[in-house]
Coordinates of C-alpha atoms in Angstrom, one line a residue:
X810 CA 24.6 22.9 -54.9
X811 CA 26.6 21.1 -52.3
X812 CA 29.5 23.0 -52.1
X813 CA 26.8 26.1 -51.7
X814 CA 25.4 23.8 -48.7
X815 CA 28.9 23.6 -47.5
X816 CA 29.9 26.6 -47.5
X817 CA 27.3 28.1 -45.9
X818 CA 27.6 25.9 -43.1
X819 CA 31.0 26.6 -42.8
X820 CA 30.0 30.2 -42.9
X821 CA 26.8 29.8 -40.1
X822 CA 28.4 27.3 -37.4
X823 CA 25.9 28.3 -35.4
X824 CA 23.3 26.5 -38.5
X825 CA 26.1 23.4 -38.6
X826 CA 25.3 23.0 -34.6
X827 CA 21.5 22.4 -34.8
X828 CA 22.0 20.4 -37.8
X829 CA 24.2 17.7 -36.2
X830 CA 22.0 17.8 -33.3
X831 CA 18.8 17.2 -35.6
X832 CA 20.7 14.5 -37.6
X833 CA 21.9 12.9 -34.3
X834 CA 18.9 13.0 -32.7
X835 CA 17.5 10.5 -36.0
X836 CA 19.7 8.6 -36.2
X837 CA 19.5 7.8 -32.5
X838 CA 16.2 6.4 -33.0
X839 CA 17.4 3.8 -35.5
X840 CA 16.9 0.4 -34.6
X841 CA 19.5 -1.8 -35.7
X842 CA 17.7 -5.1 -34.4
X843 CA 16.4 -5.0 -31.1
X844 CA 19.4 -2.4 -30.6
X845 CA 18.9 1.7 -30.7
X846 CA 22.3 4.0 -31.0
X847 CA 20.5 6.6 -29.1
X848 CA 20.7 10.2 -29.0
X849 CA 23.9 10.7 -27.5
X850 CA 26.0 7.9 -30.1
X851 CA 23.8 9.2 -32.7
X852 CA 25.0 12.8 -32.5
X853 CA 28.8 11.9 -31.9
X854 CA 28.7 9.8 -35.5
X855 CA 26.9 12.9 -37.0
X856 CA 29.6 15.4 -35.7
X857 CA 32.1 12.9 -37.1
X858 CA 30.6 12.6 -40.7
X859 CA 29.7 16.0 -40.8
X860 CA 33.5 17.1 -39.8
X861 CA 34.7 15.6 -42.6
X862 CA 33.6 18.6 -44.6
X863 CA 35.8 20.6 -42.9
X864 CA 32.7 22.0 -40.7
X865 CA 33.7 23.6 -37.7
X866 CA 32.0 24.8 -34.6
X867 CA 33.9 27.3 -32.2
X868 CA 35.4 25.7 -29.4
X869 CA 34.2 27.7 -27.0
X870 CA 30.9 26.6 -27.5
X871 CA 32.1 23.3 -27.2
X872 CA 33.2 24.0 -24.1
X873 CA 30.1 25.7 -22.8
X874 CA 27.6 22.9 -23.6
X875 CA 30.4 20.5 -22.5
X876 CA 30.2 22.0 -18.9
X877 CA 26.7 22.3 -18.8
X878 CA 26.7 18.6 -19.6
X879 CA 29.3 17.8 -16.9
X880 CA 27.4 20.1 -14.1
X881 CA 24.0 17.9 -14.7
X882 CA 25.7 14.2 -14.5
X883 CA 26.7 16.0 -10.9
X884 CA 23.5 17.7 -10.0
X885 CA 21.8 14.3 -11.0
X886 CA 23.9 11.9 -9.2
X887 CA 24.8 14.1 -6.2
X888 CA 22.5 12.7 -3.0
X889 CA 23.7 9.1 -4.3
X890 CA 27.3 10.4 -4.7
X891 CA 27.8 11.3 -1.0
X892 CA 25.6 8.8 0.8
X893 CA 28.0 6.0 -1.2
X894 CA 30.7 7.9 0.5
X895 CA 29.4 7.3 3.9
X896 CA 27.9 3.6 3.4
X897 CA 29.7 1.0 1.4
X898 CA 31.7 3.3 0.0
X899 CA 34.6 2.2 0.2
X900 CA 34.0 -0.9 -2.6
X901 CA 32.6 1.3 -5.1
X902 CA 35.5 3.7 -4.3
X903 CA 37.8 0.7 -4.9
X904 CA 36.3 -1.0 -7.7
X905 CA 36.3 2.5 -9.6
X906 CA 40.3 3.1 -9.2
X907 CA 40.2 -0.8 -10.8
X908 CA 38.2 0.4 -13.8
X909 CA 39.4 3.5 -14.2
X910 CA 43.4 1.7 -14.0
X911 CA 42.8 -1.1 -15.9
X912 CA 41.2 0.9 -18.8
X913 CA 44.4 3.6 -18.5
X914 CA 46.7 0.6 -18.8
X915 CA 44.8 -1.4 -21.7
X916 CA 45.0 2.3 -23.7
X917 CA 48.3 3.3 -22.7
X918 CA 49.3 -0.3 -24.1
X919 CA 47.1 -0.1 -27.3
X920 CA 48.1 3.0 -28.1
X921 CA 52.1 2.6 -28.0
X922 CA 51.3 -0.6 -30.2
X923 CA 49.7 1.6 -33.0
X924 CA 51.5 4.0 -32.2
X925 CA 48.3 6.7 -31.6
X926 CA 49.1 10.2 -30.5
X927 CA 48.0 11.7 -27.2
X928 CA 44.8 12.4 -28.3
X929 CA 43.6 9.4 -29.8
X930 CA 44.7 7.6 -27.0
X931 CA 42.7 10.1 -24.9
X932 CA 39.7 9.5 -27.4
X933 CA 40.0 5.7 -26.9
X934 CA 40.3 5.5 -23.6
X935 CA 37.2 7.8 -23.2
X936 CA 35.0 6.1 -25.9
X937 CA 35.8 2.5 -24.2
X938 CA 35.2 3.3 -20.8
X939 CA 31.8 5.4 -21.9
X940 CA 33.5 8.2 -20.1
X941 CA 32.6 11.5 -21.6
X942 CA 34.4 13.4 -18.9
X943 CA 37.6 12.1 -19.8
X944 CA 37.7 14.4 -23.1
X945 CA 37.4 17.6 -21.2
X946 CA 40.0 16.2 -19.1
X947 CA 42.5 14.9 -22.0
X948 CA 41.8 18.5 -23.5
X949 CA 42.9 20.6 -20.7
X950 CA 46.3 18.3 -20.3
X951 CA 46.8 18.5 -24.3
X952 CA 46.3 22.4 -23.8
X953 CA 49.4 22.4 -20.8
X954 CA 51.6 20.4 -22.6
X955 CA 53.5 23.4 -24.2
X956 CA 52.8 22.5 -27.6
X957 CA 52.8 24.4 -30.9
X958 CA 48.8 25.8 -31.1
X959 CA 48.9 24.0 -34.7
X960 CA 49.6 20.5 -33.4
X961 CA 47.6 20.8 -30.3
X962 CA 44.3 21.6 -31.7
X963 CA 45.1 18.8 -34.3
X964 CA 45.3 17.0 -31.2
X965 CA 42.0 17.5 -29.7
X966 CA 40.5 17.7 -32.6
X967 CA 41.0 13.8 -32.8
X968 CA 39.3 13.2 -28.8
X969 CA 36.3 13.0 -30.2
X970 CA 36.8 11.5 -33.2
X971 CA 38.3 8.3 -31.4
X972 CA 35.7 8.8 -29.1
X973 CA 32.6 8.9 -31.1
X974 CA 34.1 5.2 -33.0
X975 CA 35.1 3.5 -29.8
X976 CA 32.1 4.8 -28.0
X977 CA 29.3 2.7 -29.6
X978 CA 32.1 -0.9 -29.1
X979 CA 32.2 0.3 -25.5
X980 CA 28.7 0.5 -24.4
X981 CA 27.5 -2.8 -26.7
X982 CA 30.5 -4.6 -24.9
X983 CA 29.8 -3.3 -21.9
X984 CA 25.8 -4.4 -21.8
X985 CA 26.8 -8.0 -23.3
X986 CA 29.3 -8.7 -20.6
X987 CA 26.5 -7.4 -17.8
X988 CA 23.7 -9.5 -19.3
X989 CA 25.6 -12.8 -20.6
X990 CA 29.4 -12.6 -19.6
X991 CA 29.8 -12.2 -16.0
X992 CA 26.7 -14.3 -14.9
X993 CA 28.5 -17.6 -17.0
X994 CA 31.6 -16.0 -15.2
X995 CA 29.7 -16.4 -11.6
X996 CA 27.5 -19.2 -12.7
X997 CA 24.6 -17.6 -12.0
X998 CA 21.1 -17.6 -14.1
X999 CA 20.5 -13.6 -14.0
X1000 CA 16.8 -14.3 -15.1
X1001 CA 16.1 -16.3 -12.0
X1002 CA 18.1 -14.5 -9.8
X1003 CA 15.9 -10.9 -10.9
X1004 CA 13.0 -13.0 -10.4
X1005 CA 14.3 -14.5 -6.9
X1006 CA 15.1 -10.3 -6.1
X1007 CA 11.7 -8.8 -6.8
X1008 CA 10.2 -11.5 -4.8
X1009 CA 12.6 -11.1 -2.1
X1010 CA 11.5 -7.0 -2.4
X1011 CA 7.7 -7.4 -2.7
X1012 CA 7.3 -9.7 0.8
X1013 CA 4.7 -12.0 1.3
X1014 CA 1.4 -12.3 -1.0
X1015 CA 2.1 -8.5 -2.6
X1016 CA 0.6 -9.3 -5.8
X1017 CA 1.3 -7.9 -9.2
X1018 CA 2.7 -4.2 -8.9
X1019 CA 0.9 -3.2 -12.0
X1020 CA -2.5 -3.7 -10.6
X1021 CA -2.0 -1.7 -7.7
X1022 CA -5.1 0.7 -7.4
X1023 CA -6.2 2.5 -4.8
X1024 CA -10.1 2.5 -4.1
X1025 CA -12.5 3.9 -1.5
X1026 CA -15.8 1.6 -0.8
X1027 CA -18.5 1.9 1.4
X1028 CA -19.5 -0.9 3.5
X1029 CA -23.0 -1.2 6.1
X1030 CA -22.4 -2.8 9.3
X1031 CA -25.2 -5.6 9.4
X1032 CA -26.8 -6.4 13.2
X1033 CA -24.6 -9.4 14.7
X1034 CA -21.8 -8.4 12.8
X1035 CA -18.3 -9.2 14.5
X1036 CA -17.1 -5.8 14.3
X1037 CA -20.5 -4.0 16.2
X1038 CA -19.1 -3.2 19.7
X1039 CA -14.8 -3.0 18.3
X1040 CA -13.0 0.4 17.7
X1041 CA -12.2 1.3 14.3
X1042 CA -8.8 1.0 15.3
X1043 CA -9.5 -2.6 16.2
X1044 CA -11.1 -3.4 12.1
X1045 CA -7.9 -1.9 10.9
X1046 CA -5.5 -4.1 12.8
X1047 CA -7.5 -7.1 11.7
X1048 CA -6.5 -6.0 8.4
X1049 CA -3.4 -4.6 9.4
X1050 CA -1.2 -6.5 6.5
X1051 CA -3.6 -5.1 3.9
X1052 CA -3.3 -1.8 5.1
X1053 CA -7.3 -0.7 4.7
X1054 CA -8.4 2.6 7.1
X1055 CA -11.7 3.7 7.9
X1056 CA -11.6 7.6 7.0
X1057 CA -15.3 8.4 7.4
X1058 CA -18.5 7.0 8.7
X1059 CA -22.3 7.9 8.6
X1060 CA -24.1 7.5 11.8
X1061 CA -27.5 8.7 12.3
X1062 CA -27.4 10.1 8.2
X1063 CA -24.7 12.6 9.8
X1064 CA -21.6 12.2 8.1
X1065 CA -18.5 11.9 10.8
X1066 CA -14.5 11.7 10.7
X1067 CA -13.9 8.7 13.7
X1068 CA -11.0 8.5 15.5
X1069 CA -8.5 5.3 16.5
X1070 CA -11.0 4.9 19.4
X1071 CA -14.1 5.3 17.6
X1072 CA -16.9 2.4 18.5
X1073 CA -18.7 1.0 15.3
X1074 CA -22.4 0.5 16.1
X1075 CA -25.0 -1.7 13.6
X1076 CA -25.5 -0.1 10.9
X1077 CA -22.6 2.3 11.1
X1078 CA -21.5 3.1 7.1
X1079 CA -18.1 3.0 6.7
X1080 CA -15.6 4.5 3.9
X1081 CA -12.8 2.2 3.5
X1082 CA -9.8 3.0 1.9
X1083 CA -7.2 0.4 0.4
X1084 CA -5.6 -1.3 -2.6
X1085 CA -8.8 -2.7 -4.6
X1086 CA -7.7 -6.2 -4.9
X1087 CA -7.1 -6.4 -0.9
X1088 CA -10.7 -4.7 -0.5
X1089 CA -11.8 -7.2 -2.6
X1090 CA -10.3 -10.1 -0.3
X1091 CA -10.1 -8.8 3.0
X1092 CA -13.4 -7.1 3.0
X1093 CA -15.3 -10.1 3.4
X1094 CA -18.9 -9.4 3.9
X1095 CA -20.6 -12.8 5.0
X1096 CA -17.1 -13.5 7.7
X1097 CA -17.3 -9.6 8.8
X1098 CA -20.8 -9.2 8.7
X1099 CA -21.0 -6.1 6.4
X1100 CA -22.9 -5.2 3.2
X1101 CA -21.0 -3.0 0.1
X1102 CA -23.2 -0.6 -0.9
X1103 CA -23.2 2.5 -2.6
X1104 CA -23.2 6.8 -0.8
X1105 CA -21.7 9.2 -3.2
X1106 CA -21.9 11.3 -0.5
X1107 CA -19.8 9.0 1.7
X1108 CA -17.4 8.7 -0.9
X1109 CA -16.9 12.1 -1.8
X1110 CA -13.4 12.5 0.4
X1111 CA -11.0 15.3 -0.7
X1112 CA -7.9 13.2 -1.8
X1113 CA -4.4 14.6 -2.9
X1114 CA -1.3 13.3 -5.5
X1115 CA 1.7 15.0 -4.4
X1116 CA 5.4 14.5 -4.8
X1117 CA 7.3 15.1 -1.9
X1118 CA 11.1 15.5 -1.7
X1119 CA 12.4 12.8 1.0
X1120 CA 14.6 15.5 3.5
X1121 CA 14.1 13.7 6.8
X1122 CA 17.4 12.4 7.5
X1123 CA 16.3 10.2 10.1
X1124 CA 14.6 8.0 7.3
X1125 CA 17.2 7.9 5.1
X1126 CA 17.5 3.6 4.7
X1127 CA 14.3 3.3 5.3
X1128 CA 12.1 0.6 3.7
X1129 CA 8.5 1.1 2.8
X1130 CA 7.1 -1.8 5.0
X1131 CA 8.5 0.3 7.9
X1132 CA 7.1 3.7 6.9
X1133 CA 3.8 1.6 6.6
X1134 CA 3.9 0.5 10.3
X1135 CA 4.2 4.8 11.8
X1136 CA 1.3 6.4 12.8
X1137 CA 1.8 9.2 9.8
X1138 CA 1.9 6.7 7.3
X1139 CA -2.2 6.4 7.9
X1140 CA -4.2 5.9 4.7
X1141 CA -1.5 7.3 2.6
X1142 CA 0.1 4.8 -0.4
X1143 CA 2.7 5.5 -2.7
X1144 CA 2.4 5.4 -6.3
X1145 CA 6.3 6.3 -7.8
X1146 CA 9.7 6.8 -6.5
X1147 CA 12.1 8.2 -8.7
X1148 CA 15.9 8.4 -7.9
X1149 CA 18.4 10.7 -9.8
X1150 CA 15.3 11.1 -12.3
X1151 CA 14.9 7.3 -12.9
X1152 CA 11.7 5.8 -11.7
X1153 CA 12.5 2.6 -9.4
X1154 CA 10.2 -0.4 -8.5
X1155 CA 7.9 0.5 -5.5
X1156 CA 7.9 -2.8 -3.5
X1157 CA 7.6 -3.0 0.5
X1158 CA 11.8 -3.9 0.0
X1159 CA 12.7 -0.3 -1.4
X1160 CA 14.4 1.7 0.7
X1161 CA 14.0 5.6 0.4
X1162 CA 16.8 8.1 0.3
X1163 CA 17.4 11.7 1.0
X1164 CA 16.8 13.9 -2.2
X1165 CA 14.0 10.9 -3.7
X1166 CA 11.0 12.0 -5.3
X1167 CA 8.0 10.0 -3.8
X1168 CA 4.5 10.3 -5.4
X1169 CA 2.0 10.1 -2.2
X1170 CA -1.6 9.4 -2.6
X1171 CA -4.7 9.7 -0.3
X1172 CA -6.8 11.8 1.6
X1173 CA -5.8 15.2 1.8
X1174 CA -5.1 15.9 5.7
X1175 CA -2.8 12.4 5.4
X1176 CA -1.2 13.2 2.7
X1177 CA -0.1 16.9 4.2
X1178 CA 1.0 15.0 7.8
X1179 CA 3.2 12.3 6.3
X1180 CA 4.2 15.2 3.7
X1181 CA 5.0 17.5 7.0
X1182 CA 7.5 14.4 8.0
X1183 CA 8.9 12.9 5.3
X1184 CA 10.0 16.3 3.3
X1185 CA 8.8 19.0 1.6
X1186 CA 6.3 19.3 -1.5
X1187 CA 8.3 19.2 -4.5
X1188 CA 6.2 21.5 -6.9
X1189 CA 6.0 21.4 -10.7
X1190 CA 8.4 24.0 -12.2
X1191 CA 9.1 24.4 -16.0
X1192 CA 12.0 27.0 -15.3
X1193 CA 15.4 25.8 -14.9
X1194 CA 17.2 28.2 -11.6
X1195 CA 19.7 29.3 -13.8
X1196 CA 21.3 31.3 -10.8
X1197 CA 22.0 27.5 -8.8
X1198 CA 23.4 26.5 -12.7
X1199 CA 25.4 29.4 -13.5
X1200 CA 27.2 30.1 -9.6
X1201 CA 27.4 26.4 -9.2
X1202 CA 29.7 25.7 -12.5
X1203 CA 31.9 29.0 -12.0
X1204 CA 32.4 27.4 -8.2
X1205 CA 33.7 24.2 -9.7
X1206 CA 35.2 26.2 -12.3
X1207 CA 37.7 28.0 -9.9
X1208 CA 38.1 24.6 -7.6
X1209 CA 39.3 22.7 -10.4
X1210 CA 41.3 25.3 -12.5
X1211 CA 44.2 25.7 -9.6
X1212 CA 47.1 22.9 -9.6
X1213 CA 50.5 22.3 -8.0
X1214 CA 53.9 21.9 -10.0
X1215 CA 55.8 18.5 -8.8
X1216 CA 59.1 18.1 -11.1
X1217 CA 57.4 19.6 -13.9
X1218 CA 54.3 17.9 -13.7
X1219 CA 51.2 19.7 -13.4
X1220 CA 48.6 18.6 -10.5
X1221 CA 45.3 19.4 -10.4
X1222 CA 41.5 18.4 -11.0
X1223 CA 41.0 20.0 -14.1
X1224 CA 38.0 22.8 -15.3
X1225 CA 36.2 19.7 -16.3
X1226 CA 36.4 17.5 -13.0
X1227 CA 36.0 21.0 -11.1
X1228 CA 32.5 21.6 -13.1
X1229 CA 31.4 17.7 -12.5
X1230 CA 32.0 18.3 -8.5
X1231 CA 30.0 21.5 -8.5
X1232 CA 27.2 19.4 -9.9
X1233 CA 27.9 16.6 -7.5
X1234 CA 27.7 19.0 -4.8
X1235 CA 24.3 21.4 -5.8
X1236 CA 22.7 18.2 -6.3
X1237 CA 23.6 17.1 -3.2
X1238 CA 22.4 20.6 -1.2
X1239 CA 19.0 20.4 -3.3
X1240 CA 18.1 17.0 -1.4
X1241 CA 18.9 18.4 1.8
X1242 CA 16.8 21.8 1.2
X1243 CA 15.4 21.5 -2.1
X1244 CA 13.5 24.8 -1.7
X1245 CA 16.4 27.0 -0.7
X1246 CA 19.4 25.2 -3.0
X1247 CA 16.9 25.6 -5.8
X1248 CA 15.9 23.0 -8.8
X1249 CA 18.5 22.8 -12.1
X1250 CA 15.8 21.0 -14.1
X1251 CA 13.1 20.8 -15.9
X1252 CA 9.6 20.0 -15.3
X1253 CA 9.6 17.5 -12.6
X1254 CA 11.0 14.2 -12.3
X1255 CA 14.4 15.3 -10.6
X1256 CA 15.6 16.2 -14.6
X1257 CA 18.4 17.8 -14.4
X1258 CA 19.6 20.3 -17.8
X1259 CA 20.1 18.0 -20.9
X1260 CA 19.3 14.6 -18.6
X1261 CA 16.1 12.8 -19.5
X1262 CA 13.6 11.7 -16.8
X1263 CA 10.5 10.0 -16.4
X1264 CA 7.4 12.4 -16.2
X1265 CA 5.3 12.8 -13.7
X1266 CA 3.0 15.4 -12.2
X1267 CA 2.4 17.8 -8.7
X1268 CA -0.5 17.8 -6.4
X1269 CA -3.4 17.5 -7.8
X1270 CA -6.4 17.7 -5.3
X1271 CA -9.8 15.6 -6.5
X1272 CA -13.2 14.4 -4.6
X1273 CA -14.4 11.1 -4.8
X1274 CA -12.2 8.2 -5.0
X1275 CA -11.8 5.3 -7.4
X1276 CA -9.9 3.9 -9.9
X1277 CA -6.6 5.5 -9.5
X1278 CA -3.8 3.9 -11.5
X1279 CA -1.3 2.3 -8.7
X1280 CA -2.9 4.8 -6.0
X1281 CA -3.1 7.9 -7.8
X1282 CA -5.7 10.2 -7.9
X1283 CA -7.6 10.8 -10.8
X1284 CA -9.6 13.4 -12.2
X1285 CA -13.1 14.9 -10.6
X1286 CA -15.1 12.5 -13.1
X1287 CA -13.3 9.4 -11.3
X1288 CA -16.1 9.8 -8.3
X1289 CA -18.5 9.3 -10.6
X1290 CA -16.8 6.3 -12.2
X1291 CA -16.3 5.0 -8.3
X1292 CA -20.1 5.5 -7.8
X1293 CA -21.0 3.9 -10.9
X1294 CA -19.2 1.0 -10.1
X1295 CA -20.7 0.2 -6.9
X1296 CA -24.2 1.2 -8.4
X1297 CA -23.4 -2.1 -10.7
X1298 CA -22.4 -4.2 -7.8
X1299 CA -25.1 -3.5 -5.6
X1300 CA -27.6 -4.4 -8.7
X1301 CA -25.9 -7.6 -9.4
X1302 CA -26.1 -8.6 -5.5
X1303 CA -29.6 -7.6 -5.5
X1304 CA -30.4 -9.6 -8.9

């Protein structure tokens, strides 16, 4: 029965494909202690245990999943790509020609020892240095050597098999010397020194970011109250630092938007928005002279969660504390960043750049002006824009392919390299106009083909605010929560 399974497979390649991808994909989620191969490790040990069977899978659809594979990394890692070119560059330029020579060197040297051929060199050199381009490179060489066909697919043939072994030492190496070698090297403690960083990031009495939740409340203001005779503008630089806003007010049981200039009167209601734990501390109703109570009706402001596309160049480097402090900034809070897919910790400290996908929360007219300045809406899509995909690999296709002769030796950046650079530059023109370079991904997150990502969601427009997870909005039914809430509070005050 196995040599039927076996030789079917070798029949069906196309079957042999999926099933190293399935068997990968499992044995990716192993745990091998507190350690997980993943999916990526996991598939290259399948491909290798399967191709001992003699299974084989065309090589042009190696090649075609291989570019695809090469043109995300790019589209993923573009915007960062070029702005390192134009700030600090220059040591991340220079520290990558040390890697990328010292690993050369250490294979080169390894491999004359043990006397490897040029593809298991290749294969080494790429596994150790967790370099996946490297084997599209080390192919396209083999292929210009001149070499019988025979001996140079016999050649390639072991990349990946060097790879996949000397993949798995490279990254477990790699993440030991990161967390335990070089801080004993430096004589640093890394856990302090990440604890000494995030409060360093978060400023000055910024509390836990996990309880970040944006509320609305409404609040009477009581006869010989400080605030009767000040502008509204006046309450919210009081409480500037906690960043709280007035966004509506009932005077005279008419319900009103007030301005900066707006004069609050005795028994004014005011909607306040802000983080709740701040509204809990700042709004302090026996030194203000206010009283919480409860107005659905108040309360009921339309609110938006949308994730904007940072474009504006002009705040490229910006931090969050200085967004905070401009005038579109009003009542709006952010709940997620994501970079290159990956979320990243939203402190006052983190600085925005171009091509960032920022989650915005609050009421829907400040939402759509700091929208209007920071960027542009970036809308949920589950279709890939296989035009950007497709133009953008054959571009990199025919800038790589070309080389120069020099004394025999052949010059050039290679089909793979070329591919990599078309994704490093789509990604690049997508943060600059995301809506006319298109989106190579999946549903949001900034996923580009084949690259995981965080999820997430687009504008989502509610009434009545509440208990929204780290500022975001909710669902209808969380204005009824809100008003439940300060039904309960307004009970226990009375009791």
């Amino acid at each position: 029965m196995t040599e039927t399974l076996v030789g079917t497979l070798r029949e069906h390649p196309e079957v042999t494909f999926f099933l190293v991808l399935g068997i990968g994909y499992v044995l990716g989620k192993l745990k091998l202690g507190g350690f997980t191969l993943g999916a990526v490790t996991g598939t290259l040990l399948a491909g290798v245990a399967l191709g001992q069977l003699g299974l084989r899978v065309s090589g042009e659809v190696k090649q075609a999943f291989f570019l695809l594979f090469l043109f995300s990394i790019g589209f993923r890692t573009g915007p960062q790509f070029f702005r390192g070119l134009r700030s600090g560059g220059l040591q991340q330029a220079a520290l990558s020609v040390i890697i990328a020579i010292t690993g050369l060197i250490v294979a080169y040297a390894v491999s004359r020892l043990f006397g490897y051929d040029a593809g298991t060199a290749a294969g080494l050199i790429a596994g150790a240095l967790t370099e996946s381009a490297t084997i599209g490179t080390a192919s396209d060489a083999i292929t210009r050597l001149g070499l019988p066909d025979a001996d140079a697919t016999a050649m390639i043939n072991r990349i990946p098999v060097a790879f996949a072994v000397t993949y798995l030492i490279g990254v477990v190496v790699a993440a030991w010397f990161l967390a335990q070698g070089a801080p004993r090297l430096m004589g640093i403690n890394l856990e302090e020194e990440c604890r000494r960083y995030e409060r360093d990031m978060q400023g000055p009495d910024d509390g836990d970011a996990r309880r970040r939740q944006v509320d609305w409340r409404a609040y009477d203001v009581l006869p010989g109250s400080r605030l009767a005779g000040q502008r509204v503008r006046d309450l919210e630089e009081l409480v500037r630092d906690a960043r709280l806003f007035v966004e509506r007010m009932r005077r005279d049981n008419a319900i009103i938007e007030p301005t900066a200039t707006t004069i609050l009167q005795p028994f004014d209601r005011m909607a306040v928005v802000g983080r709740r734990e701040l509204l809990v501390t700042r709004m302090d109703e026996h030194t203000l002279g206010i009283l919480e109570v409860d107005d659905s009706d108040l309360l009921d402001i339309p609110a938006d969660t949308l994730d904007v596309v940072v474009t504006a160049s002009d705040l490229d480097g910006w931090t969050l504390a200085d967004l905070a402090n401009e005038d579109f900034a009003r009542s709006v809070f952010v709940r997620r960043i994501a970079r290159s897919g990956t979320t990243i910790p939203v402190f006052p400290g983190t600085e925005l750049q171009n091509g960032d996908v920022v989650t915005l929360v609050g009421p829907t007219r400040s939402v759509a002006e700091a929208t209007a300045r920071i960027g542009v809406p970036d809308r949920a899509t589950d279709v890939s824009d296989m035009v950007l995909v497709a133009f953008g690999i054959v571009a990199g296709a025919f800038v790589g392919l070309p080389a120069l002769m020099v004394g025999g030796l052949e010059i050039g950046l290679s089909l793979s390299v070329g591919v990599l650079v078309g994704g490093l530059t789509c990604g690049w023109l997508r943060s600059k106009w995301p809506h006319r370079a298109g989106a190579a991904r999946g549903r949001r997150g900034g996923r580009p083909l084949g690259v995981p990502h965080a999820p997430g969601r687009a504008a989502r427009r509610v009434r009545g605010g509440g208990n929204r997870d780290a500022g975001a909005c909710g669902h209808s039914g969380v204005g009824q929560e809100l008003r439940a809430h300060a039904r309960i509070r307004c009970l226990l005050r009375r009791g």
